[in-house]
Amino acid sequence: MSQVEKNEEVIVLGAGIVGVSVALHLQQRGRTVMLVDRRGAGEETSYGNAGLIERSSVIPYGVPRDLSTLLRYGLNRSADVHFDWRGLPRIAPWLWRFWRESAPNPLARAAVDMWPLIERSVTEHEILMSQAGVLQQLRKTGWIEAYRDKRTFERARNVAETLHRFGLNYDVLDTKALQQREPHFSNVLTGAIHWLDAATVPDPGGIVKAFATLFINRGGLFLNGDAGDLKQTGSGWSMPTASGKVEAPEVVVALGPWSDTVFRPLGYKIPLLMKRGYHVHFDTKANISLNHPLVDVDGGFLLAPMSQGIRLTTGIEFARRDSLPTPIQLDRTEPFARQILPLGHRIETTPWMGSRPCLPDMRPVIGRGARHKGLWFAFGHNHHGFTLGPVTGRLLAEMITGENTFTDPAPYASTRFTGSL
């Protein structure tokens, strides 16, 4: 391909669900946009999630406060959390801040701050999916939060009752009612909460690719390049790509767990950490099906019906982003998954591994890079990157183009972080 210099109004770095959504929303508001990624659309973190558009998860995933759970985590005896302790010196300050932000009052404030994004998550997905011609893939059947232990089930019921102020819809299921919704389940689960407001898709990576195709069909440029080559110029920002040098007065950093490769060299001290996760797909025995994504809370894993098969996803691994995979959580949870549903063979020989970009106060960074003209951020969505991609795209595009924003963006400003890790 010939090396041509390209000039547009905005460069968006990162072709995951957040970056592609930002590019689409800017394009719809009349901006000319270049989308740049080292790979294809939706091939990193956006590919490997559970396909949930999680309108029901209004309380962020904080640190449990009970000592027994923390002890199990610390001794690596829990399937839902695993530590690579070699990285402890680096992550300890982050974990301490995460612990403090998980106290009841800060967690309640985080829930209030996140609600405007969570509330519109399904609606904003529907809009883009309709435009991209993939709305038929949206399943408005919710997901199931299931329990093996009666005590943890009762606690979950009590917590669910406190969420009425958010207008959430759910059904409480005993073992018999659960088996009516999932006829192939065993009776190992004592009860469940079926959250009804969430939606799901069977191929999240495919949805992102469909959004990227829509962006291209509307005249957008999708180029291959390394965000680490981004440079500030007198008139804005520039970087080399496989198609030549590109320049624009504004740039959006939407690189998920790799966003620090841009903001750290520019002097921003944002405490971004990666929570790694794994998945593998299983085929199923004849006439066996799974109708809803299921989280086995006591078992520490999730099962989801996907286009590739039944996806088993793990909880959290605290490890360096680029250290070798250690899929011990998959091996621990697979026997428990088989207790629930008759799974067949693993489809992949090597499990998939990805990284969730997380911030200790459980809010993303959405907004202006205060120290540089024309620099914008959209990353750090914790466990809700796929859920919040389209609504983030809308909010940031409104900010960049000077529109009235649908919600106050102040809780997501990068300036809330003044220290360093």
Tab-separated table of C-alpha atoms in Angstrom:
chain	number	residue	atom	x	y	z
A	1	MET	CA	0.000	0.000	0.000
A	2	SER	CA	1.350	3.432	-0.824
A	3	GLN	CA	2.563	5.559	2.081
A	4	VAL	CA	0.207	8.546	2.082
A	5	GLU	CA	-0.100	11.176	4.763
A	6	LYS	CA	-3.632	11.324	6.130
A	7	ASN	CA	-5.191	14.184	8.064
A	8	GLU	CA	-8.505	13.880	9.906
A	9	GLU	CA	-10.055	15.627	12.882
A	10	VAL	CA	-9.673	12.843	15.471
A	11	ILE	CA	-7.445	9.795	15.910
A	12	VAL	CA	-9.020	7.100	18.097
A	13	LEU	CA	-6.460	4.677	19.507
A	14	GLY	CA	-7.925	1.245	20.202
A	15	ALA	CA	-10.495	-0.797	18.283
A	16	GLY	CA	-12.164	-2.546	21.180
A	17	ILE	CA	-15.782	-1.887	22.087
A	18	VAL	CA	-14.948	1.475	23.700
A	19	GLY	CA	-12.754	2.830	20.892
A	20	VAL	CA	-15.069	1.712	18.103
A	21	SER	CA	-18.074	3.216	19.915
A	22	VAL	CA	-16.243	6.525	20.398
A	23	ALA	CA	-15.332	6.550	16.688
A	24	LEU	CA	-18.937	5.883	15.640
A	25	HIS	CA	-20.394	8.557	17.893
A	26	LEU	CA	-17.876	11.150	16.739
A	27	GLN	CA	-18.578	10.215	13.134
A	28	GLN	CA	-22.317	10.620	13.686
A	29	ARG	CA	-21.633	14.136	14.975
A	30	GLY	CA	-19.821	15.128	11.803
A	31	ARG	CA	-16.216	14.554	12.820
A	32	THR	CA	-13.823	12.790	10.447
A	33	VAL	CA	-12.154	9.987	12.370
A	34	MET	CA	-9.254	7.561	12.027
A	35	LEU	CA	-9.451	4.386	14.116
A	36	VAL	CA	-6.013	2.885	14.794
A	37	ASP	CA	-5.140	-0.481	16.325
A	38	ARG	CA	-2.290	-2.953	16.028
A	39	ARG	CA	-4.839	-5.740	15.426
A	40	GLY	CA	-8.342	-6.069	14.032
A	41	ALA	CA	-11.462	-4.801	15.768
A	42	GLY	CA	-12.611	-6.609	18.904
A	43	GLU	CA	-9.706	-9.053	19.068
A	44	GLU	CA	-8.387	-8.351	22.565
A	45	THR	CA	-10.336	-7.807	25.808
A	46	SER	CA	-13.594	-7.179	23.927
A	47	TYR	CA	-13.442	-10.678	22.456
A	48	GLY	CA	-13.090	-12.699	25.627
A	49	ASN	CA	-15.819	-11.402	27.932
A	50	ALA	CA	-19.063	-13.112	28.853
A	51	GLY	CA	-21.195	-11.131	26.383
A	52	LEU	CA	-23.187	-9.445	29.147
A	53	ILE	CA	-24.650	-5.959	28.846
A	54	GLU	CA	-24.939	-5.678	32.576
A	55	ARG	CA	-27.651	-3.189	33.428
A	56	SER	CA	-28.327	-5.058	36.676
A	57	SER	CA	-24.871	-4.697	38.246
A	58	VAL	CA	-25.352	-1.331	39.879
A	59	ILE	CA	-22.995	-2.023	42.799
A	60	PRO	CA	-19.366	-2.172	41.587
A	61	TYR	CA	-17.273	-5.257	42.319
A	62	GLY	CA	-15.433	-4.256	45.477
A	63	VAL	CA	-13.311	-6.137	47.991
A	64	PRO	CA	-15.275	-8.421	50.346
A	65	ARG	CA	-15.137	-7.234	53.969
A	66	ASP	CA	-15.332	-10.598	55.779
A	67	LEU	CA	-12.074	-12.026	57.103
A	68	SER	CA	-12.678	-15.633	56.028
A	69	THR	CA	-13.056	-14.674	52.357
A	70	LEU	CA	-9.983	-12.450	52.478
A	71	LEU	CA	-7.983	-15.257	54.067
A	72	ARG	CA	-9.013	-17.668	51.307
A	73	TYR	CA	-8.007	-15.083	48.711
A	74	GLY	CA	-4.669	-14.458	50.380
A	75	LEU	CA	-3.860	-18.173	50.515
A	76	ASN	CA	-4.974	-18.684	46.876
A	77	ARG	CA	-7.624	-21.148	48.001
A	78	SER	CA	-10.464	-19.462	46.113
A	79	ALA	CA	-11.366	-20.125	42.495
A	80	ASP	CA	-12.683	-16.628	41.843
A	81	VAL	CA	-9.481	-14.755	42.806
A	82	HIS	CA	-5.870	-15.805	42.283
A	83	PHE	CA	-2.674	-13.902	43.068
A	84	ASP	CA	0.741	-14.071	41.487
A	85	TRP	CA	2.508	-12.941	44.634
A	86	ARG	CA	5.693	-12.096	42.754
A	87	GLY	CA	3.943	-8.918	41.662
A	88	LEU	CA	2.775	-7.945	45.166
A	89	PRO	CA	5.271	-5.094	45.749
A	90	ARG	CA	3.982	-3.354	42.629
A	91	ILE	CA	0.265	-3.900	43.190
A	92	ALA	CA	0.118	-3.511	46.993
A	93	PRO	CA	-0.579	0.284	46.927
A	94	TRP	CA	-3.334	-0.294	44.369
A	95	LEU	CA	-4.876	-3.082	46.462
A	96	TRP	CA	-4.820	-0.876	49.554
A	97	ARG	CA	-6.664	1.902	47.743
A	98	PHE	CA	-9.112	-0.643	46.273
A	99	TRP	CA	-9.780	-1.907	49.814
A	100	ARG	CA	-10.505	1.597	51.091
A	101	GLU	CA	-12.768	2.410	48.138
A	102	SER	CA	-14.720	-0.807	48.828
A	103	ALA	CA	-15.879	0.354	52.258
A	104	PRO	CA	-19.676	0.814	52.416
A	105	ASN	CA	-19.833	4.605	52.007
A	106	PRO	CA	-17.318	4.950	49.123
A	107	LEU	CA	-18.897	1.936	47.402
A	108	ALA	CA	-22.340	3.518	47.670
A	109	ARG	CA	-20.984	6.731	46.113
A	110	ALA	CA	-19.421	4.724	43.293
A	111	ALA	CA	-22.773	3.057	42.607
A	112	VAL	CA	-24.481	6.456	42.353
A	113	ASP	CA	-21.755	7.785	40.050
A	114	MET	CA	-21.908	4.738	37.772
A	115	TRP	CA	-25.697	4.506	37.567
A	116	PRO	CA	-26.168	7.042	34.710
A	117	LEU	CA	-23.876	4.891	32.538
A	118	ILE	CA	-25.273	1.534	33.665
A	119	GLU	CA	-28.868	2.720	33.259
A	120	ARG	CA	-28.399	3.525	29.552
A	121	SER	CA	-26.115	0.593	28.723
A	122	VAL	CA	-28.655	-1.651	26.983
A	123	THR	CA	-30.352	1.252	25.182
A	124	GLU	CA	-27.090	2.556	23.709
A	125	HIS	CA	-26.097	-0.956	22.600
A	126	GLU	CA	-29.471	-1.374	20.912
A	127	ILE	CA	-29.010	1.836	18.927
A	128	LEU	CA	-25.607	0.855	17.544
A	129	MET	CA	-26.561	-2.778	16.999
A	130	SER	CA	-29.614	-1.691	15.018
A	131	GLN	CA	-27.496	0.609	12.850
A	132	ALA	CA	-24.941	-2.165	12.314
A	133	GLY	CA	-27.606	-4.699	11.333
A	134	VAL	CA	-26.929	-7.104	14.222
A	135	LEU	CA	-29.832	-6.316	16.544
A	136	GLN	CA	-31.108	-9.877	16.112
A	137	GLN	CA	-28.156	-11.043	18.209
A	138	LEU	CA	-29.354	-9.142	21.274
A	139	ARG	CA	-30.959	-11.451	23.824
A	140	LYS	CA	-33.095	-9.676	26.398
A	141	THR	CA	-33.351	-12.647	28.722
A	142	GLY	CA	-31.092	-11.532	31.563
A	143	TRP	CA	-28.626	-13.668	33.480
A	144	ILE	CA	-28.747	-15.953	36.497
A	145	GLU	CA	-26.800	-15.525	39.731
A	146	ALA	CA	-26.789	-18.962	41.355
A	147	TYR	CA	-25.737	-20.316	44.740
A	148	ARG	CA	-24.763	-23.682	46.171
A	149	ASP	CA	-24.872	-22.610	49.826
A	150	LYS	CA	-28.202	-21.620	51.375
A	151	ARG	CA	-26.591	-18.995	53.593
A	152	THR	CA	-24.945	-17.114	50.735
A	153	PHE	CA	-28.202	-17.379	48.776
A	154	GLU	CA	-30.154	-15.769	51.617
A	155	ARG	CA	-27.598	-12.969	51.894
A	156	ALA	CA	-27.908	-12.368	48.144
A	157	ARG	CA	-31.697	-12.162	48.432
A	158	ASN	CA	-31.354	-9.538	51.142
A	159	VAL	CA	-28.931	-7.504	49.029
A	160	ALA	CA	-31.254	-7.693	46.013
A	161	GLU	CA	-34.077	-6.226	48.092
A	162	THR	CA	-31.963	-3.152	48.848
A	163	LEU	CA	-31.666	-2.327	45.123
A	164	HIS	CA	-35.329	-1.427	44.551
A	165	ARG	CA	-34.397	2.264	44.315
A	166	PHE	CA	-32.671	1.489	41.004
A	167	GLY	CA	-35.853	-0.010	39.551
A	168	LEU	CA	-34.296	-3.397	38.833
A	169	ASN	CA	-36.389	-6.408	37.906
A	170	TYR	CA	-35.515	-9.877	39.134
A	171	ASP	CA	-36.991	-13.235	40.077
A	172	VAL	CA	-35.940	-15.299	43.073
A	173	LEU	CA	-35.716	-18.972	42.153
A	174	ASP	CA	-35.540	-22.088	44.264
A	175	THR	CA	-34.008	-25.260	42.854
A	176	LYS	CA	-37.224	-26.352	41.132
A	177	ALA	CA	-37.897	-22.943	39.563
A	178	LEU	CA	-34.276	-22.735	38.421
A	179	GLN	CA	-34.547	-26.109	36.705
A	180	GLN	CA	-37.691	-24.935	34.929
A	181	ARG	CA	-35.659	-22.128	33.336
A	182	GLU	CA	-32.631	-24.342	32.776
A	183	PRO	CA	-34.011	-27.877	32.306
A	184	HIS	CA	-30.589	-29.491	31.986
A	185	PHE	CA	-29.226	-28.258	35.307
A	186	SER	CA	-28.554	-30.712	38.106
A	187	ASN	CA	-29.891	-30.064	41.606
A	188	VAL	CA	-26.508	-28.986	43.025
A	189	LEU	CA	-27.643	-25.329	43.125
A	190	THR	CA	-29.890	-24.404	46.041
A	191	GLY	CA	-31.254	-21.157	44.621
A	192	ALA	CA	-30.696	-18.262	42.273
A	193	ILE	CA	-31.601	-14.704	41.390
A	194	HIS	CA	-32.576	-14.173	37.761
A	195	TRP	CA	-31.685	-10.584	36.850
A	196	LEU	CA	-34.066	-9.597	34.069
A	197	ASP	CA	-32.899	-6.153	32.898
A	198	ALA	CA	-29.543	-7.236	31.493
A	199	ALA	CA	-29.067	-8.315	27.884
A	200	THR	CA	-26.547	-10.683	26.326
A	201	VAL	CA	-24.922	-11.418	22.976
A	202	PRO	CA	-23.449	-14.731	21.761
A	203	ASP	CA	-20.355	-13.210	20.126
A	204	PRO	CA	-19.101	-9.959	21.696
A	205	GLY	CA	-16.030	-9.828	19.473
A	206	GLY	CA	-18.272	-10.195	16.437
A	207	ILE	CA	-20.445	-7.305	17.626
A	208	VAL	CA	-17.385	-5.061	17.819
A	209	LYS	CA	-16.369	-6.113	14.301
A	210	ALA	CA	-19.873	-5.260	13.067
A	211	PHE	CA	-19.586	-1.805	14.649
A	212	ALA	CA	-16.185	-1.318	12.989
A	213	THR	CA	-17.651	-2.334	9.627
A	214	LEU	CA	-20.414	0.246	10.108
A	215	PHE	CA	-17.771	2.871	10.860
A	216	ILE	CA	-15.826	1.993	7.697
A	217	ASN	CA	-18.953	1.861	5.526
A	218	ARG	CA	-19.773	5.389	6.671
A	219	GLY	CA	-16.412	6.631	5.443
A	220	GLY	CA	-14.209	6.094	8.476
A	221	LEU	CA	-10.579	4.994	8.209
A	222	PHE	CA	-9.358	1.921	10.109
A	223	LEU	CA	-5.564	1.710	10.090
A	224	ASN	CA	-2.963	-0.557	11.681
A	225	GLY	CA	-0.431	1.120	13.916
A	226	ASP	CA	1.272	1.068	17.306
A	227	ALA	CA	-0.071	3.615	19.787
A	228	GLY	CA	3.341	3.800	21.409
A	229	ASP	CA	4.503	5.795	18.379
A	230	LEU	CA	2.081	8.662	19.083
A	231	LYS	CA	3.761	12.080	19.161
A	232	GLN	CA	2.496	15.539	20.019
A	233	THR	CA	3.080	18.125	17.307
A	234	GLY	CA	2.623	21.864	17.059
A	235	SER	CA	-0.823	21.376	15.543
A	236	GLY	CA	-1.970	18.259	17.393
A	237	TRP	CA	-0.956	14.608	17.256
A	238	SER	CA	0.732	12.324	14.737
A	239	MET	CA	1.866	8.718	14.410
A	240	PRO	CA	3.042	6.298	11.729
A	241	THR	CA	0.728	3.525	10.539
A	242	ALA	CA	0.990	0.740	7.991
A	243	SER	CA	-0.725	3.093	5.536
A	244	GLY	CA	1.478	6.087	6.226
A	245	LYS	CA	1.730	8.923	8.706
A	246	VAL	CA	-1.515	10.212	10.204
A	247	GLU	CA	-2.176	13.545	11.896
A	248	ALA	CA	-5.098	15.092	13.739
A	249	PRO	CA	-5.660	17.923	16.200
A	250	GLU	CA	-7.320	15.552	18.694
A	251	VAL	CA	-6.623	12.005	19.860
A	252	VAL	CA	-8.612	9.606	22.038
A	253	VAL	CA	-6.813	6.972	24.122
A	254	ALA	CA	-9.178	3.983	24.307
A	255	LEU	CA	-6.622	1.190	24.608
A	256	GLY	CA	-8.108	-0.652	27.566
A	257	PRO	CA	-5.334	-2.375	29.565
A	258	TRP	CA	-2.669	-0.879	27.262
A	259	SER	CA	-3.743	2.738	27.797
A	260	ASP	CA	-0.780	3.309	30.104
A	261	THR	CA	1.599	2.935	27.157
A	262	VAL	CA	0.348	6.364	26.084
A	263	PHE	CA	-0.632	8.244	29.244
A	264	ARG	CA	2.393	7.331	31.405
A	265	PRO	CA	5.027	8.736	28.993
A	266	LEU	CA	2.903	11.898	28.840
A	267	GLY	CA	3.197	12.298	32.598
A	268	TYR	CA	-0.258	11.177	33.795
A	269	LYS	CA	-0.249	9.258	37.084
A	270	ILE	CA	-3.436	7.239	36.702
A	271	PRO	CA	-3.474	4.020	38.791
A	272	LEU	CA	-4.472	1.591	36.044
A	273	LEU	CA	-4.108	-2.095	36.908
A	274	MET	CA	-4.992	-5.238	34.974
A	275	LYS	CA	-7.149	-8.044	36.331
A	276	ARG	CA	-6.462	-10.993	34.092
A	277	GLY	CA	-9.069	-13.588	33.164
A	278	TYR	CA	-9.353	-16.784	31.143
A	279	HIS	CA	-11.943	-18.621	29.134
A	280	VAL	CA	-12.373	-21.863	27.259
A	281	HIS	CA	-15.300	-23.267	25.258
A	282	PHE	CA	-16.962	-26.662	25.599
A	283	ASP	CA	-19.211	-28.552	23.279
A	284	THR	CA	-22.295	-30.122	24.821
A	285	LYS	CA	-23.760	-33.548	24.772
A	286	ALA	CA	-26.737	-34.238	22.534
A	287	ASN	CA	-29.882	-32.224	23.313
A	288	ILE	CA	-28.176	-30.322	26.133
A	289	SER	CA	-28.504	-26.544	26.141
A	290	LEU	CA	-27.873	-23.471	28.292
A	291	ASN	CA	-30.474	-20.705	27.959
A	292	HIS	CA	-28.912	-17.959	30.099
A	293	PRO	CA	-25.477	-16.941	31.291
A	294	LEU	CA	-25.008	-18.343	34.771
A	295	VAL	CA	-22.675	-17.104	37.492
A	296	ASP	CA	-21.918	-19.775	40.091
A	297	VAL	CA	-21.093	-17.379	42.922
A	298	ASP	CA	-19.884	-20.018	45.368
A	299	GLY	CA	-17.968	-21.829	42.638
A	300	GLY	CA	-16.316	-18.659	41.333
A	301	PHE	CA	-16.985	-18.935	37.592
A	302	LEU	CA	-19.431	-18.089	34.804
A	303	LEU	CA	-20.980	-20.239	32.096
A	304	ALA	CA	-22.381	-18.510	29.008
A	305	PRO	CA	-23.955	-19.810	25.789
A	306	MET	CA	-21.815	-18.519	22.924
A	307	SER	CA	-21.605	-19.053	19.196
A	308	GLN	CA	-18.448	-21.125	19.723
A	309	GLY	CA	-19.973	-23.323	22.453
A	310	ILE	CA	-20.466	-23.019	26.205
A	311	ARG	CA	-17.930	-20.479	27.459
A	312	LEU	CA	-16.449	-21.023	30.906
A	313	THR	CA	-14.883	-17.804	32.181
A	314	THR	CA	-12.859	-17.343	35.336
A	315	GLY	CA	-12.813	-14.658	37.963
A	316	ILE	CA	-9.810	-12.446	38.654
A	317	GLU	CA	-6.101	-13.115	38.448
A	318	PHE	CA	-3.810	-10.434	39.829
A	319	ALA	CA	-0.643	-10.763	37.783
A	320	ARG	CA	1.562	-8.693	35.539
A	321	ARG	CA	-0.127	-8.005	32.211
A	322	ASP	CA	2.590	-9.634	30.147
A	323	SER	CA	3.580	-12.534	32.430
A	324	LEU	CA	3.007	-16.091	31.240
A	325	PRO	CA	-0.558	-17.445	31.465
A	326	THR	CA	-1.444	-19.487	34.547
A	327	PRO	CA	-4.952	-20.838	33.857
A	328	ILE	CA	-5.180	-22.680	37.175
A	329	GLN	CA	-8.618	-21.165	37.805
A	330	LEU	CA	-10.039	-22.920	34.741
A	331	ASP	CA	-8.741	-26.259	35.956
A	332	ARG	CA	-10.186	-25.638	39.411
A	333	THR	CA	-13.620	-24.594	38.225
A	334	GLU	CA	-14.214	-27.049	35.355
A	335	PRO	CA	-15.193	-29.940	37.693
A	336	PHE	CA	-17.703	-27.665	39.453
A	337	ALA	CA	-19.133	-26.538	36.118
A	338	ARG	CA	-19.616	-30.174	35.137
A	339	GLN	CA	-21.623	-30.696	38.333
A	340	ILE	CA	-24.169	-28.202	37.002
A	341	LEU	CA	-24.321	-29.024	33.299
A	342	PRO	CA	-23.150	-32.060	31.262
A	343	LEU	CA	-20.329	-30.398	29.319
A	344	GLY	CA	-18.502	-32.122	26.493
A	345	HIS	CA	-14.873	-31.692	25.499
A	346	ARG	CA	-12.861	-28.490	25.517
A	347	ILE	CA	-12.925	-26.997	22.044
A	348	GLU	CA	-9.659	-25.038	22.335
A	349	THR	CA	-6.384	-26.715	23.211
A	350	THR	CA	-5.059	-23.457	24.690
A	351	PRO	CA	-7.285	-21.271	26.884
A	352	TRP	CA	-7.801	-17.632	25.969
A	353	MET	CA	-6.368	-15.037	28.351
A	354	GLY	CA	-7.252	-11.354	28.538
A	355	SER	CA	-6.805	-8.355	30.824
A	356	ARG	CA	-9.481	-6.132	32.315
A	357	PRO	CA	-8.379	-2.492	32.742
A	358	CYS	CA	-9.252	-1.527	36.315
A	359	LEU	CA	-9.055	1.536	38.528
A	360	PRO	CA	-9.223	1.338	42.335
A	361	ASP	CA	-12.252	3.605	42.704
A	362	MET	CA	-14.234	1.434	40.262
A	363	ARG	CA	-15.028	4.261	37.854
A	364	PRO	CA	-13.592	4.617	34.328
A	365	VAL	CA	-11.613	7.580	33.074
A	366	ILE	CA	-13.716	9.432	30.494
A	367	GLY	CA	-12.768	12.937	29.474
A	368	ARG	CA	-9.983	15.373	28.745
A	369	GLY	CA	-6.288	14.861	29.418
A	370	ALA	CA	-5.843	18.048	31.392
A	371	ARG	CA	-2.157	18.589	30.623
A	372	HIS	CA	-2.334	18.361	26.817
A	373	LYS	CA	-4.488	20.108	24.270
A	374	GLY	CA	-6.557	17.734	22.156
A	375	LEU	CA	-5.953	14.658	24.359
A	376	TRP	CA	-8.940	12.608	25.518
A	377	PHE	CA	-9.259	9.435	27.601
A	378	ALA	CA	-11.767	6.561	27.582
A	379	PHE	CA	-10.517	3.521	29.503
A	380	GLY	CA	-10.551	1.725	32.855
A	381	HIS	CA	-14.059	0.252	32.774
A	382	ASN	CA	-13.156	-2.587	35.135
A	383	HIS	CA	-15.514	-5.549	34.581
A	384	HIS	CA	-17.947	-3.539	32.437
A	385	GLY	CA	-16.032	-2.614	29.297
A	386	PHE	CA	-18.407	-4.376	26.925
A	387	THR	CA	-21.421	-3.146	28.875
A	388	LEU	CA	-20.346	0.507	28.850
A	389	GLY	CA	-18.656	0.826	25.447
A	390	PRO	CA	-21.528	2.472	23.516
A	391	VAL	CA	-22.635	4.751	26.355
A	392	THR	CA	-19.018	5.825	26.887
A	393	GLY	CA	-18.755	6.564	23.174
A	394	ARG	CA	-21.786	8.801	23.384
A	395	LEU	CA	-20.618	10.681	26.489
A	396	LEU	CA	-17.102	11.335	25.207
A	397	ALA	CA	-18.331	12.381	21.751
A	398	GLU	CA	-20.690	14.863	23.400
A	399	MET	CA	-17.771	16.266	25.389
A	400	ILE	CA	-15.425	16.521	22.389
A	401	THR	CA	-18.005	18.215	20.184
A	402	GLY	CA	-19.208	20.595	22.902
A	403	GLU	CA	-22.737	19.227	23.201
A	404	ASN	CA	-24.683	19.166	26.419
A	405	THR	CA	-23.752	15.832	27.974
A	406	PHE	CA	-26.531	13.453	29.008
A	407	THR	CA	-24.915	13.165	32.459
A	408	ASP	CA	-22.317	15.047	34.460
A	409	PRO	CA	-18.910	13.614	33.420
A	410	ALA	CA	-17.102	14.952	36.509
A	411	PRO	CA	-16.971	11.564	38.354
A	412	TYR	CA	-14.933	10.102	35.493
A	413	ALA	CA	-12.347	12.880	35.149
A	414	SER	CA	-8.685	11.867	35.156
A	415	THR	CA	-7.932	14.790	37.503
A	416	ARG	CA	-9.393	12.836	40.421
A	417	PHE	CA	-6.060	11.009	40.595
A	418	THR	CA	-3.419	13.325	42.007
A	419	GLY	CA	-0.968	10.805	43.454
A	420	SER	CA	1.137	8.120	41.865
A	421	LEU	CA	1.634	4.391	42.257
